[in-house]
Amino acid sequence: MSDSKLAGQFFDAAIGLLRQVRDEDAGEIEAAGSLIADTVVEGGRLFAFGAGHSSLAAQDIVYRAGGLALMNLLAVPGVVGVDVMPATLGSALERVDGLASAVLDCSPLRSGDLLVVISLSGRNALPVEMAMNARALGVKVIGVTSVAYATETTSRHVSGTYLKDHCDVVLDSRIPVGDAELTLDSIEAPFAPASTVVTSALLQAVMATAAGALADRGIEPPLLRSGNVDGGHEWNGRVMTEYGDRIFYRR
């Protein structure tokens, strides 16, 4: 099989998943966007968390041109991306009981805020506890996960629950267990993961919905502009000044 044919198959798989979440998650996307808009209107702060490669989707909605300036990254040392050495440490930390409690105790999260928790499997202790404990603080939680894992794997949290069980809104990425879209007789392992593509698209759809919901209420969405267009820095400076008490990535 030619490399170009494999590339086409991956694009087809990714497009198929995007169409599926567009059609089947429409209600949840609207609910998530409305929840974010409610939080902005009521003076709450916005945060996003993801571990490992799920952190890529979290970072994609923080300090992003065209995105909401109020979205902050809730970082957990050692689990954001694969820059920690050894990289396998990040995976191990996701399974540590109590780590989420320690992070939340040191974070600015408070009642009335909103937290987006991203975890493909939703089965590890860190994302489960992050959502569970955040809600106990009075924080609204949007979970982004593949619900299939809850029926095809076992939870690694002592409660036996998954991320999806501790959210106000659940966005199902529809990613198959194993996160690999392609197989080939000459390659033993499945390959070509699509979770980052789909999860990022889901969250950008939610951000777009939130911006529209704010505009419908007569409120200018606190959006950032690209610093590479004329006037972008001035625009962003105004937004950050107006909402400075809710933006933590500048501190």
PDB file of N, CA and C in Angstrom, residues 111-162:
ATOM      1  N   SER A 111     -15.322  28.458  44.093  1.00  0.00           N
ATOM      2  CA  SER A 111     -16.725  28.272  43.749  1.00  0.00           C
ATOM      3  C   SER A 111     -17.165  29.328  42.744  1.00  0.00           C
ATOM      4  N   GLY A 112     -17.900  28.885  41.738  1.00  0.00           N
ATOM      5  CA  GLY A 112     -18.357  29.794  40.685  1.00  0.00           C
ATOM      6  C   GLY A 112     -17.496  29.764  39.440  1.00  0.00           C
ATOM      7  N   ASP A 113     -16.322  29.121  39.525  1.00  0.00           N
ATOM      8  CA  ASP A 113     -15.449  28.982  38.365  1.00  0.00           C
ATOM      9  C   ASP A 113     -15.871  27.782  37.525  1.00  0.00           C
ATOM     10  N   LEU A 114     -15.187  27.615  36.400  1.00  0.00           N
ATOM     11  CA  LEU A 114     -15.458  26.483  35.505  1.00  0.00           C
ATOM     12  C   LEU A 114     -14.132  25.842  35.110  1.00  0.00           C
ATOM     13  N   LEU A 115     -14.115  24.507  35.097  1.00  0.00           N
ATOM     14  CA  LEU A 115     -12.922  23.755  34.738  1.00  0.00           C
ATOM     15  C   LEU A 115     -13.241  22.769  33.621  1.00  0.00           C
ATOM     16  N   VAL A 116     -12.464  22.827  32.544  1.00  0.00           N
ATOM     17  CA  VAL A 116     -12.543  21.830  31.476  1.00  0.00           C
ATOM     18  C   VAL A 116     -11.491  20.764  31.776  1.00  0.00           C
ATOM     19  N   VAL A 117     -11.916  19.519  31.921  1.00  0.00           N
ATOM     20  CA  VAL A 117     -10.997  18.415  32.187  1.00  0.00           C
ATOM     21  C   VAL A 117     -10.975  17.509  30.963  1.00  0.00           C
ATOM     22  N   ILE A 118      -9.787  17.325  30.400  1.00  0.00           N
ATOM     23  CA  ILE A 118      -9.639  16.541  29.173  1.00  0.00           C
ATOM     24  C   ILE A 118      -8.862  15.274  29.480  1.00  0.00           C
ATOM     25  N   SER A 119      -9.460  14.137  29.205  1.00  0.00           N
ATOM     26  CA  SER A 119      -8.776  12.857  29.378  1.00  0.00           C
ATOM     27  C   SER A 119      -9.401  11.865  28.421  1.00  0.00           C
ATOM     28  N   LEU A 120      -8.611  11.352  27.488  1.00  0.00           N
ATOM     29  CA  LEU A 120      -9.152  10.448  26.485  1.00  0.00           C
ATOM     30  C   LEU A 120      -9.811   9.240  27.137  1.00  0.00           C
ATOM     31  N   SER A 121      -9.104   8.558  28.020  1.00  0.00           N
ATOM     32  CA  SER A 121      -9.663   7.358  28.645  1.00  0.00           C
ATOM     33  C   SER A 121     -10.577   7.694  29.811  1.00  0.00           C
ATOM     34  N   GLY A 122     -10.274   8.777  30.528  1.00  0.00           N
ATOM     35  CA  GLY A 122     -11.080   9.152  31.680  1.00  0.00           C
ATOM     36  C   GLY A 122     -11.036   8.146  32.805  1.00  0.00           C
ATOM     37  N   ARG A 123     -10.036   7.272  32.827  1.00  0.00           N
ATOM     38  CA  ARG A 123     -10.006   6.183  33.797  1.00  0.00           C
ATOM     39  C   ARG A 123      -8.964   6.353  34.883  1.00  0.00           C
ATOM     40  N   ASN A 124      -8.002   7.260  34.676  1.00  0.00           N
ATOM     41  CA  ASN A 124      -6.927   7.419  35.642  1.00  0.00           C
ATOM     42  C   ASN A 124      -7.336   8.284  36.824  1.00  0.00           C
ATOM     43  N   ALA A 125      -6.616   8.109  37.934  1.00  0.00           N
ATOM     44  CA  ALA A 125      -6.973   8.790  39.178  1.00  0.00           C
ATOM     45  C   ALA A 125      -6.956  10.308  39.033  1.00  0.00           C
ATOM     46  N   LEU A 126      -5.960  10.850  38.339  1.00  0.00           N
ATOM     47  CA  LEU A 126      -5.803  12.304  38.285  1.00  0.00           C
ATOM     48  C   LEU A 126      -7.003  13.020  37.671  1.00  0.00           C
ATOM     49  N   PRO A 127      -7.443  12.677  36.449  1.00  0.00           N
ATOM     50  CA  PRO A 127      -8.593  13.398  35.904  1.00  0.00           C
ATOM     51  C   PRO A 127      -9.890  13.113  36.654  1.00  0.00           C
ATOM     52  N   VAL A 128     -10.055  11.884  37.151  1.00  0.00           N
ATOM     53  CA  VAL A 128     -11.271  11.561  37.911  1.00  0.00           C
ATOM     54  C   VAL A 128     -11.338  12.408  39.172  1.00  0.00           C
ATOM     55  N   GLU A 129     -10.245  12.437  39.943  1.00  0.00           N
ATOM     56  CA  GLU A 129     -10.221  13.223  41.171  1.00  0.00           C
ATOM     57  C   GLU A 129     -10.285  14.720  40.891  1.00  0.00           C
ATOM     58  N   MET A 130      -9.682  15.149  39.790  1.00  0.00           N
ATOM     59  CA  MET A 130      -9.710  16.569  39.441  1.00  0.00           C
ATOM     60  C   MET A 130     -11.156  17.023  39.270  1.00  0.00           C
ATOM     61  N   ALA A 131     -11.937  16.250  38.526  1.00  0.00           N
ATOM     62  CA  ALA A 131     -13.339  16.601  38.312  1.00  0.00           C
ATOM     63  C   ALA A 131     -14.152  16.454  39.593  1.00  0.00           C
ATOM     64  N   MET A 132     -13.946  15.358  40.289  1.00  0.00           N
ATOM     65  CA  MET A 132     -14.709  15.085  41.503  1.00  0.00           C
ATOM     66  C   MET A 132     -14.485  16.176  42.557  1.00  0.00           C
ATOM     67  N   ASN A 133     -13.215  16.508  42.796  1.00  0.00           N
ATOM     68  CA  ASN A 133     -12.891  17.481  43.832  1.00  0.00           C
ATOM     69  C   ASN A 133     -13.241  18.903  43.422  1.00  0.00           C
ATOM     70  N   ALA A 134     -13.126  19.207  42.129  1.00  0.00           N
ATOM     71  CA  ALA A 134     -13.507  20.539  41.663  1.00  0.00           C
ATOM     72  C   ALA A 134     -14.999  20.778  41.888  1.00  0.00           C
ATOM     73  N   ARG A 135     -15.805  19.789  41.580  1.00  0.00           N
ATOM     74  CA  ARG A 135     -17.249  19.954  41.790  1.00  0.00           C
ATOM     75  C   ARG A 135     -17.579  20.115  43.270  1.00  0.00           C
ATOM     76  N   ALA A 136     -16.824  19.434  44.122  1.00  0.00           N
ATOM     77  CA  ALA A 136     -17.041  19.575  45.563  1.00  0.00           C
ATOM     78  C   ALA A 136     -16.749  20.991  46.037  1.00  0.00           C
ATOM     79  N   LEU A 137     -15.894  21.711  45.292  1.00  0.00           N
ATOM     80  CA  LEU A 137     -15.575  23.101  45.612  1.00  0.00           C
ATOM     81  C   LEU A 137     -16.615  24.076  45.071  1.00  0.00           C
ATOM     82  N   GLY A 138     -17.570  23.569  44.293  1.00  0.00           N
ATOM     83  CA  GLY A 138     -18.560  24.440  43.671  1.00  0.00           C
ATOM     84  C   GLY A 138     -18.168  24.907  42.294  1.00  0.00           C
ATOM     85  N   VAL A 139     -17.222  24.190  41.666  1.00  0.00           N
ATOM     86  CA  VAL A 139     -16.752  24.509  40.323  1.00  0.00           C
ATOM     87  C   VAL A 139     -17.528  23.677  39.303  1.00  0.00           C
ATOM     88  N   LYS A 140     -17.979  24.300  38.242  1.00  0.00           N
ATOM     89  CA  LYS A 140     -18.627  23.567  37.160  1.00  0.00           C
ATOM     90  C   LYS A 140     -17.567  22.841  36.343  1.00  0.00           C
ATOM     91  N   VAL A 141     -17.866  21.626  35.899  1.00  0.00           N
ATOM     92  CA  VAL A 141     -16.886  20.812  35.187  1.00  0.00           C
ATOM     93  C   VAL A 141     -17.437  20.374  33.835  1.00  0.00           C
ATOM     94  N   ILE A 142     -16.665  20.644  32.789  1.00  0.00           N
ATOM     95  CA  ILE A 142     -16.926  20.110  31.457  1.00  0.00           C
ATOM     96  C   ILE A 142     -15.876  19.038  31.204  1.00  0.00           C
ATOM     97  N   GLY A 143     -16.297  17.812  30.947  1.00  0.00           N
ATOM     98  CA  GLY A 143     -15.373  16.727  30.678  1.00  0.00           C
ATOM     99  C   GLY A 143     -15.310  16.409  29.202  1.00  0.00           C
ATOM    100  N   VAL A 144     -14.109  16.199  28.691  1.00  0.00           N
ATOM    101  CA  VAL A 144     -13.921  15.799  27.299  1.00  0.00           C
ATOM    102  C   VAL A 144     -13.208  14.460  27.323  1.00  0.00           C
ATOM    103  N   THR A 145     -13.882  13.426  26.851  1.00  0.00           N
ATOM    104  CA  THR A 145     -13.366  12.073  27.004  1.00  0.00           C
ATOM    105  C   THR A 145     -13.970  11.166  25.947  1.00  0.00           C
ATOM    106  N   SER A 146     -13.468   9.942  25.873  1.00  0.00           N
ATOM    107  CA  SER A 146     -14.098   8.928  25.028  1.00  0.00           C
ATOM    108  C   SER A 146     -14.896   8.010  25.934  1.00  0.00           C
ATOM    109  N   VAL A 147     -16.190   8.098  25.850  1.00  0.00           N
ATOM    110  CA  VAL A 147     -17.067   7.339  26.739  1.00  0.00           C
ATOM    111  C   VAL A 147     -16.895   5.834  26.546  1.00  0.00           C
ATOM    112  N   ALA A 148     -16.412   5.428  25.391  1.00  0.00           N
ATOM    113  CA  ALA A 148     -16.222   3.997  25.116  1.00  0.00           C
ATOM    114  C   ALA A 148     -15.315   3.324  26.142  1.00  0.00           C
ATOM    115  N   TYR A 149     -14.356   4.072  26.678  1.00  0.00           N
ATOM    116  CA  TYR A 149     -13.429   3.497  27.657  1.00  0.00           C
ATOM    117  C   TYR A 149     -14.154   3.009  28.914  1.00  0.00           C
ATOM    118  N   ALA A 150     -15.266   3.647  29.237  1.00  0.00           N
ATOM    119  CA  ALA A 150     -15.996   3.269  30.451  1.00  0.00           C
ATOM    120  C   ALA A 150     -16.675   1.917  30.327  1.00  0.00           C
ATOM    121  N   THR A 151     -16.864   1.451  29.112  1.00  0.00           N
ATOM    122  CA  THR A 151     -17.487   0.143  28.915  1.00  0.00           C
ATOM    123  C   THR A 151     -16.483  -0.923  28.503  1.00  0.00           C
ATOM    124  N   GLU A 152     -15.303  -0.494  28.048  1.00  0.00           N
ATOM    125  CA  GLU A 152     -14.325  -1.470  27.540  1.00  0.00           C
ATOM    126  C   GLU A 152     -13.060  -1.572  28.389  1.00  0.00           C
ATOM    127  N   THR A 153     -12.939  -0.749  29.431  1.00  0.00           N
ATOM    128  CA  THR A 153     -11.785  -0.821  30.328  1.00  0.00           C
ATOM    129  C   THR A 153     -12.279  -0.732  31.768  1.00  0.00           C
ATOM    130  N   THR A 154     -11.376  -0.929  32.716  1.00  0.00           N
ATOM    131  CA  THR A 154     -11.718  -0.750  34.125  1.00  0.00           C
ATOM    132  C   THR A 154     -11.125   0.562  34.628  1.00  0.00           C
ATOM    133  N   SER A 155     -11.809   1.177  35.580  1.00  0.00           N
ATOM    134  CA  SER A 155     -11.330   2.423  36.158  1.00  0.00           C
ATOM    135  C   SER A 155     -10.083   2.167  36.998  1.00  0.00           C
ATOM    136  N   ARG A 156      -9.181   3.151  37.012  1.00  0.00           N
ATOM    137  CA  ARG A 156      -7.991   3.076  37.859  1.00  0.00           C
ATOM    138  C   ARG A 156      -8.143   3.940  39.112  1.00  0.00           C
ATOM    139  N   HIS A 157      -9.346   4.433  39.344  1.00  0.00           N
ATOM    140  CA  HIS A 157      -9.610   5.202  40.551  1.00  0.00           C
ATOM    141  C   HIS A 157     -10.280   4.309  41.584  1.00  0.00           C
ATOM    142  N   VAL A 158      -9.999   4.571  42.852  1.00  0.00           N
ATOM    143  CA  VAL A 158     -10.509   3.691  43.913  1.00  0.00           C
ATOM    144  C   VAL A 158     -12.031   3.624  43.931  1.00  0.00           C
ATOM    145  N   SER A 159     -12.690   4.664  43.409  1.00  0.00           N
ATOM    146  CA  SER A 159     -14.158   4.680  43.389  1.00  0.00           C
ATOM    147  C   SER A 159     -14.748   3.799  42.310  1.00  0.00           C
ATOM    148  N   GLY A 160     -13.913   3.405  41.344  1.00  0.00           N
ATOM    149  CA  GLY A 160     -14.415   2.629  40.216  1.00  0.00           C
ATOM    150  C   GLY A 160     -15.142   3.464  39.190  1.00  0.00           C
ATOM    151  N   THR A 161     -15.053   4.796  39.328  1.00  0.00           N
ATOM    152  CA  THR A 161     -15.754   5.691  38.407  1.00  0.00           C
ATOM    153  C   THR A 161     -14.787   6.269  37.379  1.00  0.00           C
ATOM    154  N   TYR A 162     -15.373   6.991  36.429  1.00  0.00           N
ATOM    155  CA  TYR A 162     -14.617   7.594  35.331  1.00  0.00           C
ATOM    156  C   TYR A 162     -14.854   9.101  35.320  1.00  0.00           C
TER     157      TYR A 162
END
